[in-house]
PDB file of C-alpha atoms in Angstrom:
ATOM      1  CA  MET U 218     -44.365 -27.433 -36.828  1.00  0.00           C
ATOM      2  CA  TRP U 219     -43.462 -24.265 -34.908  1.00  0.00           C
ATOM      3  CA  LEU U 220     -42.312 -25.986 -31.706  1.00  0.00           C
ATOM      4  CA  LYS U 221     -38.639 -26.190 -32.689  1.00  0.00           C
ATOM      5  CA  ALA U 222     -38.469 -22.470 -33.455  1.00  0.00           C
ATOM      6  CA  LEU U 223     -40.437 -21.566 -30.326  1.00  0.00           C
ATOM      7  CA  ALA U 224     -37.989 -23.497 -28.146  1.00  0.00           C
ATOM      8  CA  ASN U 225     -35.630 -20.515 -28.371  1.00  0.00           C
ATOM      9  CA  TRP U 226     -37.678 -17.322 -28.356  1.00  0.00           C
ATOM     10  CA  ASP U 227     -34.542 -15.123 -28.338  1.00  0.00           C
ATOM     11  CA  SER U 228     -33.099 -16.591 -31.539  1.00  0.00           C
ATOM     12  CA  ASN U 229     -33.538 -13.320 -33.520  1.00  0.00           C
ATOM     13  CA  ILE U 230     -36.319 -14.778 -35.654  1.00  0.00           C
ATOM     14  CA  SER U 231     -38.443 -12.086 -37.283  1.00  0.00           C
ATOM     15  CA  TRP U 232     -41.785 -13.371 -36.018  1.00  0.00           C
ATOM     16  CA  GLY U 233     -43.735 -10.404 -37.406  1.00  0.00           C
ATOM     17  CA  SER U 234     -42.572 -10.914 -40.987  1.00  0.00           C
ATOM     18  CA  ALA U 235     -43.025 -14.691 -40.653  1.00  0.00           C
ATOM     19  CA  ALA U 236     -46.629 -14.242 -39.496  1.00  0.00           C
ATOM     20  CA  LEU U 237     -47.355 -11.896 -42.407  1.00  0.00           C
ATOM     21  CA  ALA U 238     -45.698 -14.216 -44.947  1.00  0.00           C
ATOM     22  CA  TYR U 239     -47.794 -17.159 -43.777  1.00  0.00           C
ATOM     23  CA  LEU U 240     -51.008 -15.113 -43.700  1.00  0.00           C
ATOM     24  CA  TYR U 241     -50.366 -13.666 -47.177  1.00  0.00           C
ATOM     25  CA  ARG U 242     -49.767 -17.162 -48.564  1.00  0.00           C
ATOM     26  CA  GLN U 243     -52.952 -18.448 -46.934  1.00  0.00           C
ATOM     27  CA  LEU U 244     -54.940 -15.561 -48.412  1.00  0.00           C
ATOM     28  CA  ASP U 245     -53.449 -16.258 -51.825  1.00  0.00           C
ATOM     29  CA  ASP U 246     -54.250 -19.975 -51.595  1.00  0.00           C
ATOM     30  CA  VAL U 247     -57.836 -19.524 -50.421  1.00  0.00           C
ATOM     31  CA  CYS U 248     -58.541 -17.007 -53.218  1.00  0.00           C
ATOM     32  CA  ARG U 249     -57.549 -19.635 -55.771  1.00  0.00           C
ATOM     33  CA  ARG U 250     -59.523 -22.471 -54.164  1.00  0.00           C
ATOM     34  CA  ALA U 251     -63.263 -22.973 -54.312  1.00  0.00           C
ATOM     35  CA  GLY U 252     -65.865 -25.072 -52.568  1.00  0.00           C
ATOM     36  CA  GLU U 253     -66.335 -26.226 -49.016  1.00  0.00           C
ATOM     37  CA  ASN U 254     -62.655 -27.137 -48.541  1.00  0.00           C
ATOM     38  CA  ALA U 255     -61.438 -23.594 -49.178  1.00  0.00           C
ATOM     39  CA  GLY U 256     -60.293 -23.043 -45.597  1.00  0.00           C
ATOM     40  CA  ILE U 257     -57.736 -20.555 -44.371  1.00  0.00           C
ATOM     41  CA  GLY U 258     -55.150 -20.479 -41.597  1.00  0.00           C
ATOM     42  CA  GLY U 259     -52.683 -18.076 -40.094  1.00  0.00           C
ATOM     43  CA  ALA U 260     -53.089 -15.068 -37.825  1.00  0.00           C
ATOM     44  CA  MET U 261     -56.844 -14.618 -38.156  1.00  0.00           C
ATOM     45  CA  VAL U 262     -56.977 -12.238 -35.190  1.00  0.00           C
ATOM     46  CA  LEU U 263     -54.481  -9.991 -36.994  1.00  0.00           C
ATOM     47  CA  LEU U 264     -56.593 -10.059 -40.157  1.00  0.00           C
ATOM     48  CA  SER U 265     -59.791  -9.334 -38.204  1.00  0.00           C
ATOM     49  CA  ILE U 266     -58.311  -6.364 -36.347  1.00  0.00           C
ATOM     50  CA  TRP U 267     -56.873  -4.979 -39.582  1.00  0.00           C
ATOM     51  CA  SER U 268     -60.330  -5.153 -41.183  1.00  0.00           C
ATOM     52  CA  TRP U 269     -62.287  -3.815 -38.191  1.00  0.00           C
ATOM     53  CA  GLU U 270     -60.019  -0.807 -37.843  1.00  0.00           C
ATOM     54  CA  ARG U 271     -60.319   0.200 -41.490  1.00  0.00           C
ATOM     55  CA  LEU U 272     -63.569  -1.087 -42.957  1.00  0.00           C
ATOM     56  CA  PRO U 273     -67.128  -0.389 -41.757  1.00  0.00           C
ATOM     57  CA  VAL U 274     -68.286  -3.704 -43.215  1.00  0.00           C
ATOM     58  CA  GLY U 275     -68.503  -6.632 -40.777  1.00  0.00           C
ATOM     59  CA  ARG U 276     -67.215  -4.539 -37.889  1.00  0.00           C
ATOM     60  CA  PRO U 277     -68.578  -5.492 -34.454  1.00  0.00           C
ATOM     61  CA  LYS U 278     -69.528  -2.852 -31.945  1.00  0.00           C
ATOM     62  CA  GLU U 279     -66.915  -2.077 -29.315  1.00  0.00           C
ATOM     63  CA  VAL U 280     -68.282  -2.690 -25.832  1.00  0.00           C
ATOM     64  CA  GLY U 281     -65.093  -1.863 -23.917  1.00  0.00           C
ATOM     65  CA  HIS U 282     -62.298  -3.840 -22.327  1.00  0.00           C
ATOM     66  CA  HIS U 283     -61.643  -5.670 -19.112  1.00  0.00           C
ATOM     67  CA  PRO U 284     -59.296  -4.113 -16.509  1.00  0.00           C
ATOM     68  CA  TRP U 285     -55.668  -4.722 -17.452  1.00  0.00           C
ATOM     69  CA  PRO U 286     -53.395  -6.220 -14.728  1.00  0.00           C
ATOM     70  CA  VAL U 287     -50.770  -3.841 -13.349  1.00  0.00           C
ATOM     71  CA  TYR U 288     -47.710  -6.140 -13.739  1.00  0.00           C
ATOM     72  CA  ASN U 289     -45.550  -3.883 -11.524  1.00  0.00           C
ATOM     73  CA  ARG U 290     -46.033  -1.030 -14.010  1.00  0.00           C
ATOM     74  CA  ASN U 291     -43.770  -2.722 -16.558  1.00  0.00           C
ATOM     75  CA  PRO U 292     -44.455  -0.952 -19.906  1.00  0.00           C
ATOM     76  CA  LEU U 293     -43.492  -4.113 -21.815  1.00  0.00           C
ATOM     77  CA  ARG U 294     -46.483  -5.861 -20.220  1.00  0.00           C
ATOM     78  CA  GLN U 295     -48.906  -3.268 -21.551  1.00  0.00           C
ATOM     79  CA  PRO U 296     -51.478  -4.467 -24.132  1.00  0.00           C
ATOM     80  CA  THR U 297     -51.224  -4.116 -27.886  1.00  0.00           C
ATOM     81  CA  TRP U 298     -53.772  -2.341 -30.092  1.00  0.00           C
ATOM     82  CA  THR U 299     -55.872  -5.525 -30.180  1.00  0.00           C
ATOM     83  CA  TYR U 300     -56.946  -4.775 -26.599  1.00  0.00           C
ATOM     84  CA  LYS U 301     -59.186  -2.049 -28.018  1.00  0.00           C
ATOM     85  CA  TRP U 302     -61.413  -4.882 -29.275  1.00  0.00           C
ATOM     86  CA  ASP U 303     -61.243  -6.898 -26.050  1.00  0.00           C
ATOM     87  CA  VAL U 304     -65.037  -6.951 -25.624  1.00  0.00           C
ATOM     88  CA  VAL U 305     -67.281  -6.653 -28.691  1.00  0.00           C
ATOM     89  CA  SER U 306     -70.918  -7.318 -29.473  1.00  0.00           C
ATOM     90  CA  GLU U 307     -71.573 -10.851 -30.688  1.00  0.00           C
ATOM     91  CA  MET U 308     -73.197 -11.627 -34.021  1.00  0.00           C
ATOM     92  CA  THR U 309     -75.589 -14.568 -33.822  1.00  0.00           C
ATOM     93  CA  SER U 310     -77.370 -14.435 -37.190  1.00  0.00           C
ATOM     94  CA  ASP U 311     -77.325 -17.225 -39.755  1.00  0.00           C
ATOM     95  CA  VAL U 312     -73.782 -17.620 -41.126  1.00  0.00           C
ATOM     96  CA  ASP U 313     -74.818 -17.934 -44.787  1.00  0.00           C
ATOM     97  CA  ALA U 314     -77.045 -14.850 -44.570  1.00  0.00           C
ATOM     98  CA  MET U 315     -74.295 -12.872 -42.830  1.00  0.00           C
ATOM     99  CA  TYR U 316     -71.764 -13.900 -45.474  1.00  0.00           C
ATOM    100  CA  LEU U 317     -74.036 -12.809 -48.321  1.00  0.00           C
ATOM    101  CA  LYS U 318     -74.724  -9.485 -46.588  1.00  0.00           C
ATOM    102  CA  TYR U 319     -70.994  -8.964 -45.967  1.00  0.00           C
ATOM    103  CA  THR U 320     -69.957  -9.633 -49.570  1.00  0.00           C
ATOM    104  CA  ASN U 321     -72.693  -7.352 -50.939  1.00  0.00           C
ATOM    105  CA  GLU U 322     -71.691  -4.490 -48.635  1.00  0.00           C
ATOM    106  CA  PHE U 323     -67.987  -5.077 -49.250  1.00  0.00           C
ATOM    107  CA  ASP U 324     -68.470  -4.857 -53.032  1.00  0.00           C
ATOM    108  CA  ALA U 325     -70.237  -1.502 -52.592  1.00  0.00           C
ATOM    109  CA  ILE U 326     -67.677   0.119 -50.274  1.00  0.00           C
ATOM    110  CA  THR U 327     -66.127   3.404 -51.436  1.00  0.00           C
ATOM    111  CA  PRO U 328     -62.727   4.967 -50.610  1.00  0.00           C
ATOM    112  CA  GLU U 329     -64.512   7.636 -48.564  1.00  0.00           C
ATOM    113  CA  GLN U 330     -65.838   4.964 -46.190  1.00  0.00           C
ATOM    114  CA  VAL U 331     -62.387   3.548 -45.411  1.00  0.00           C
ATOM    115  CA  GLU U 332     -60.491   4.641 -42.301  1.00  0.00           C
ATOM    116  CA  TRP U 333     -57.081   5.027 -43.931  1.00  0.00           C
ATOM    117  CA  GLU U 334     -55.108   5.954 -40.814  1.00  0.00           C
ATOM    118  CA  PRO U 335     -56.826   4.107 -37.940  1.00  0.00           C
ATOM    119  CA  TYR U 336     -53.894   4.491 -35.552  1.00  0.00           C
ATOM    120  CA  GLY U 337     -53.898   8.279 -35.756  1.00  0.00           C
ATOM    121  CA  CYS U 338     -51.393  10.602 -37.386  1.00  0.00           C
ATOM    122  CA  GLY U 339     -48.865  13.249 -36.412  1.00  0.00           C
ATOM    123  CA  ASP U 340     -48.512  13.769 -32.667  1.00  0.00           C
ATOM    124  CA  GLU U 341     -51.612  11.612 -32.092  1.00  0.00           C
ATOM    125  CA  PHE U 342     -50.151   8.572 -33.830  1.00  0.00           C
ATOM    126  CA  GLY U 343     -50.163   5.388 -31.757  1.00  0.00           C
ATOM    127  CA  ILE U 344     -52.250   6.783 -28.888  1.00  0.00           C
ATOM    128  CA  ALA U 345     -54.723   4.048 -28.019  1.00  0.00           C
ATOM    129  CA  PRO U 346     -58.195   5.005 -26.731  1.00  0.00           C
ATOM    130  CA  GLY U 347     -58.432   4.465 -22.987  1.00  0.00           C
ATOM    131  CA  PHE U 348     -55.196   2.609 -22.274  1.00  0.00           C
ATOM    132  CA  ASP U 349     -51.416   2.831 -22.647  1.00  0.00           C
ATOM    133  CA  ILE U 350     -50.132   0.844 -25.599  1.00  0.00           C
ATOM    134  CA  ASN U 351     -47.118  -1.451 -25.404  1.00  0.00           C
ATOM    135  CA  PRO U 352     -44.002   0.427 -26.639  1.00  0.00           C
ATOM    136  CA  LYS U 353     -43.049  -2.669 -28.662  1.00  0.00           C
ATOM    137  CA  CYS U 354     -45.852  -1.761 -31.080  1.00  0.00           C
ATOM    138  CA  LEU U 355     -43.975   1.346 -32.223  1.00  0.00           C
ATOM    139  CA  GLU U 356     -40.411   0.159 -31.667  1.00  0.00           C
ATOM    140  CA  GLU U 357     -39.563  -0.683 -35.270  1.00  0.00           C
ATOM    141  CA  GLN U 358     -41.305   2.083 -37.191  1.00  0.00           C
ATOM    142  CA  SER U 359     -38.234   2.391 -39.379  1.00  0.00           C
ATOM    143  CA  LEU U 360     -39.030  -1.029 -40.894  1.00  0.00           C
ATOM    144  CA  TRP U 361     -42.685  -0.461 -41.744  1.00  0.00           C
ATOM    145  CA  LEU U 362     -42.003   0.936 -45.217  1.00  0.00           C
ATOM    146  CA  MET U 363     -39.541  -1.759 -46.291  1.00  0.00           C
ATOM    147  CA  CYS U 364     -40.171  -3.271 -49.706  1.00  0.00           C
ATOM    148  CA  CYS U 365     -38.747  -6.659 -48.837  1.00  0.00           C
ATOM    149  CA  PRO U 366     -39.314 -10.423 -48.940  1.00  0.00           C
ATOM    150  CA  LEU U 367     -41.193 -11.883 -45.972  1.00  0.00           C
ATOM    151  CA  ILE U 368     -40.132 -15.439 -45.183  1.00  0.00           C
ATOM    152  CA  CYS U 369     -41.818 -18.244 -43.250  1.00  0.00           C
ATOM    153  CA  ASN U 370     -40.224 -21.604 -44.040  1.00  0.00           C
ATOM    154  CA  TRP U 371     -41.448 -22.517 -47.547  1.00  0.00           C
ATOM    155  CA  ALA U 372     -43.575 -19.360 -47.936  1.00  0.00           C
ATOM    156  CA  VAL U 373     -41.965 -16.221 -49.338  1.00  0.00           C
ATOM    157  CA  GLU U 374     -44.228 -13.239 -49.932  1.00  0.00           C
ATOM    158  CA  PHE U 375     -43.335  -9.610 -50.559  1.00  0.00           C
ATOM    159  CA  HIS U 376     -44.115  -6.620 -48.399  1.00  0.00           C
ATOM    160  CA  MET U 377     -45.056  -3.841 -50.813  1.00  0.00           C
ATOM    161  CA  PRO U 378     -45.987  -0.656 -48.934  1.00  0.00           C
ATOM    162  CA  GLN U 379     -45.507   1.348 -52.136  1.00  0.00           C
ATOM    163  CA  ARG U 380     -49.017   0.173 -53.042  1.00  0.00           C
ATOM    164  CA  VAL U 381     -50.659   1.490 -49.858  1.00  0.00           C
ATOM    165  CA  MET U 382     -48.808   4.684 -48.949  1.00  0.00           C
ATOM    166  CA  ARG U 383     -52.122   6.339 -48.034  1.00  0.00           C
ATOM    167  CA  GLN U 384     -52.228   4.177 -44.914  1.00  0.00           C
ATOM    168  CA  PHE U 385     -49.022   5.858 -43.740  1.00  0.00           C
ATOM    169  CA  GLY U 386     -50.208   9.377 -44.547  1.00  0.00           C
ATOM    170  CA  LEU U 387     -47.717   9.542 -47.419  1.00  0.00           C
ATOM    171  CA  PHE U 388     -47.892  10.371 -51.121  1.00  0.00           C
ATOM    172  CA  GLN U 389     -49.229   7.551 -53.308  1.00  0.00           C
ATOM    173  CA  CYS U 390     -47.326   7.367 -56.592  1.00  0.00           C
ATOM    174  CA  ASN U 391     -49.266   6.293 -59.647  1.00  0.00           C
ATOM    175  CA  PRO U 392     -48.618   3.624 -60.733  1.00  0.00           C
ATOM    176  CA  PRO U 393     -46.585   2.225 -57.825  1.00  0.00           C
ATOM    177  CA  VAL U 394     -43.118   0.851 -58.456  1.00  0.00           C
ATOM    178  CA  TRP U 395     -43.431  -2.605 -60.027  1.00  0.00           C
ATOM    179  CA  LYS U 396     -42.053  -5.571 -58.084  1.00  0.00           C
ATOM    180  CA  ASP U 397     -41.924  -9.062 -59.542  1.00  0.00           C
ATOM    181  CA  THR U 398     -43.234 -11.356 -56.792  1.00  0.00           C
ATOM    182  CA  ASP U 399     -41.823 -14.463 -58.494  1.00  0.00           C
ATOM    183  CA  LYS U 400     -44.615 -16.900 -59.405  1.00  0.00           C
ATOM    184  CA  GLU U 401     -42.219 -19.812 -58.941  1.00  0.00           C
ATOM    185  CA  LEU U 402     -42.272 -19.169 -55.200  1.00  0.00           C
ATOM    186  CA  HIS U 403     -46.007 -19.782 -55.069  1.00  0.00           C
ATOM    187  CA  ARG U 404     -45.524 -23.322 -56.324  1.00  0.00           C
ATOM    188  CA  LEU U 405     -43.643 -24.251 -53.168  1.00  0.00           C
ATOM    189  CA  ASP U 406     -45.606 -25.955 -50.424  1.00  0.00           C
ATOM    190  CA  ARG U 407     -45.022 -28.388 -47.570  1.00  0.00           C
ATOM    191  CA  LYS U 408     -46.371 -31.431 -49.430  1.00  0.00           C
ATOM    192  CA  ARG U 409     -44.444 -31.178 -52.689  1.00  0.00           C
ATOM    193  CA  GLU U 410     -41.156 -30.111 -51.076  1.00  0.00           C
ATOM    194  CA  ARG U 411     -41.078 -32.401 -48.057  1.00  0.00           C
ATOM    195  CA  LYS U 412     -37.443 -33.273 -48.792  1.00  0.00           C
ATOM    196  CA  ILE U 413     -36.321 -29.680 -48.194  1.00  0.00           C
ATOM    197  CA  LYS U 414     -35.376 -29.323 -44.536  1.00  0.00           C
ATOM    198  CA  ASN U 415     -33.159 -26.258 -44.572  1.00  0.00           C
ATOM    199  CA  TRP U 416     -35.428 -23.495 -45.840  1.00  0.00           C
ATOM    200  CA  ASP U 417     -33.122 -20.657 -44.754  1.00  0.00           C
ATOM    201  CA  HIS U 418     -30.493 -22.105 -47.112  1.00  0.00           C
ATOM    202  CA  HIS U 419     -33.039 -22.742 -49.887  1.00  0.00           C
ATOM    203  CA  HIS U 420     -34.227 -19.109 -49.642  1.00  0.00           C
ATOM    204  CA  ARG U 421     -30.775 -17.651 -48.943  1.00  0.00           C
ATOM    205  CA  ARG U 422     -31.140 -15.017 -51.702  1.00  0.00           C
ATOM    206  CA  HIS U 423     -34.333 -13.702 -50.100  1.00  0.00           C
ATOM    207  CA  VAL U 424     -32.820 -13.932 -46.616  1.00  0.00           C
ATOM    208  CA  MET U 425     -29.936 -11.724 -47.742  1.00  0.00           C
ATOM    209  CA  ASP U 426     -32.361  -9.301 -49.416  1.00  0.00           C
ATOM    210  CA  PHE U 427     -34.323  -9.033 -46.164  1.00  0.00           C
ATOM    211  CA  LEU U 428     -31.194  -8.307 -44.111  1.00  0.00           C
ATOM    212  CA  ILE U 429     -30.073  -5.639 -46.576  1.00  0.00           C
ATOM    213  CA  CYS U 430     -33.533  -4.024 -46.485  1.00  0.00           C
ATOM    214  CA  VAL U 431     -33.434  -3.902 -42.679  1.00  0.00           C
ATOM    215  CA  GLU U 432     -30.004  -2.272 -42.695  1.00  0.00           C
ATOM    216  CA  ASN U 433     -31.064   0.337 -45.274  1.00  0.00           C
ATOM    217  CA  ALA U 434     -34.378   1.074 -43.525  1.00  0.00           C
ATOM    218  CA  ARG U 435     -32.690   1.795 -40.201  1.00  0.00           C
ATOM    219  CA  ARG U 436     -30.564   4.441 -41.901  1.00  0.00           C
ATOM    220  CA  THR U 437     -33.593   6.198 -43.411  1.00  0.00           C
ATOM    221  CA  GLU U 438     -35.734   8.854 -41.751  1.00  0.00           C
ATOM    222  CA  TRP U 439     -39.262   7.552 -41.123  1.00  0.00           C
ATOM    223  CA  ASN U 440     -40.968  10.798 -42.179  1.00  0.00           C
ATOM    224  CA  SER U 441     -38.711  11.540 -45.138  1.00  0.00           C
ATOM    225  CA  GLY U 442     -41.437  10.827 -47.732  1.00  0.00           C
ATOM    226  CA  ARG U 443     -43.834  13.272 -49.348  1.00  0.00           C
ATOM    227  CA  ALA U 444     -47.078  13.969 -47.510  1.00  0.00           C
ATOM    228  CA  HIS U 445     -50.420  12.552 -48.666  1.00  0.00           C
ATOM    229  CA  CYS U 446     -52.071  14.372 -51.577  1.00  0.00           C
ATOM    230  CA  PRO U 447     -55.830  13.760 -52.110  1.00  0.00           C
ATOM    231  CA  VAL U 448     -55.661  14.481 -55.860  1.00  0.00           C
ATOM    232  CA  ALA U 449     -52.772  12.063 -56.413  1.00  0.00           C
ATOM    233  CA  PHE U 450     -54.535   9.399 -54.354  1.00  0.00           C
ATOM    234  CA  ASN U 451     -57.787   9.774 -56.330  1.00  0.00           C
ATOM    235  CA  ASN U 452     -55.785   9.369 -59.539  1.00  0.00           C
ATOM    236  CA  TYR U 453     -54.250   6.205 -58.102  1.00  0.00           C
ATOM    237  CA  ILE U 454     -57.690   4.793 -57.185  1.00  0.00           C
ATOM    238  CA  HIS U 455     -58.905   5.489 -60.731  1.00  0.00           C
ATOM    239  CA  TRP U 456     -55.841   3.731 -62.185  1.00  0.00           C
ATOM    240  CA  PHE U 457     -56.229   0.799 -59.780  1.00  0.00           C
ATOM    241  CA  LEU U 458     -59.909   0.237 -60.657  1.00  0.00           C
ATOM    242  CA  CYS U 459     -59.075   0.312 -64.359  1.00  0.00           C
ATOM    243  CA  ILE U 460     -56.527  -2.508 -64.100  1.00  0.00           C
ATOM    244  CA  LEU U 461     -58.676  -4.860 -61.979  1.00  0.00           C
TER     245      LEU U 461
END
């Protein structure tokens, strides 16, 4: 279903937000399904790297990485952060036993065990261990804190960094600003809405919201927010656990 869009790679499609929208929708769907058919799709490598960088649970051991080709020293051919996990130790235990062990350890994890800023901070931010990272990874920092709709055909999910400001080294307000994620959007899927062919027109309100968010974000200083405060963050964690 992606072939038509991939035919023109330079068509100004926001592939990053599309990948996140699809992954978020898949995560939402699988959480509401049960049984053997509760599969999941999307950018599983992205989800794995996100988890391995932050959570000690289920994290494989880094073994290293293979030599990276030179590519005429073109910085745009340098690897992304994923290359850090190029070679990892394999887990060969029984899948059911591993799953049970993972869920038990995950339920017991504490905020102190989480690596909140895995990509570094300050002057050390974005410096990968042992290799030069692709500059594309840091090119659009101004957009990382956008509270905006993420769109991928029928799927519209919301990017809400105001809930996870600790991961950016910034002050976590308590409670975070409320954003209605529109439950009607979650009723849309490919099967029930097969007659809809022009999703950019169907979601035109969210498309316009996204474009406005991009324009506003590029006019805002990246480090203009308040710095992280441990006391405020602990208060947020307490509030969050109380509303679960």
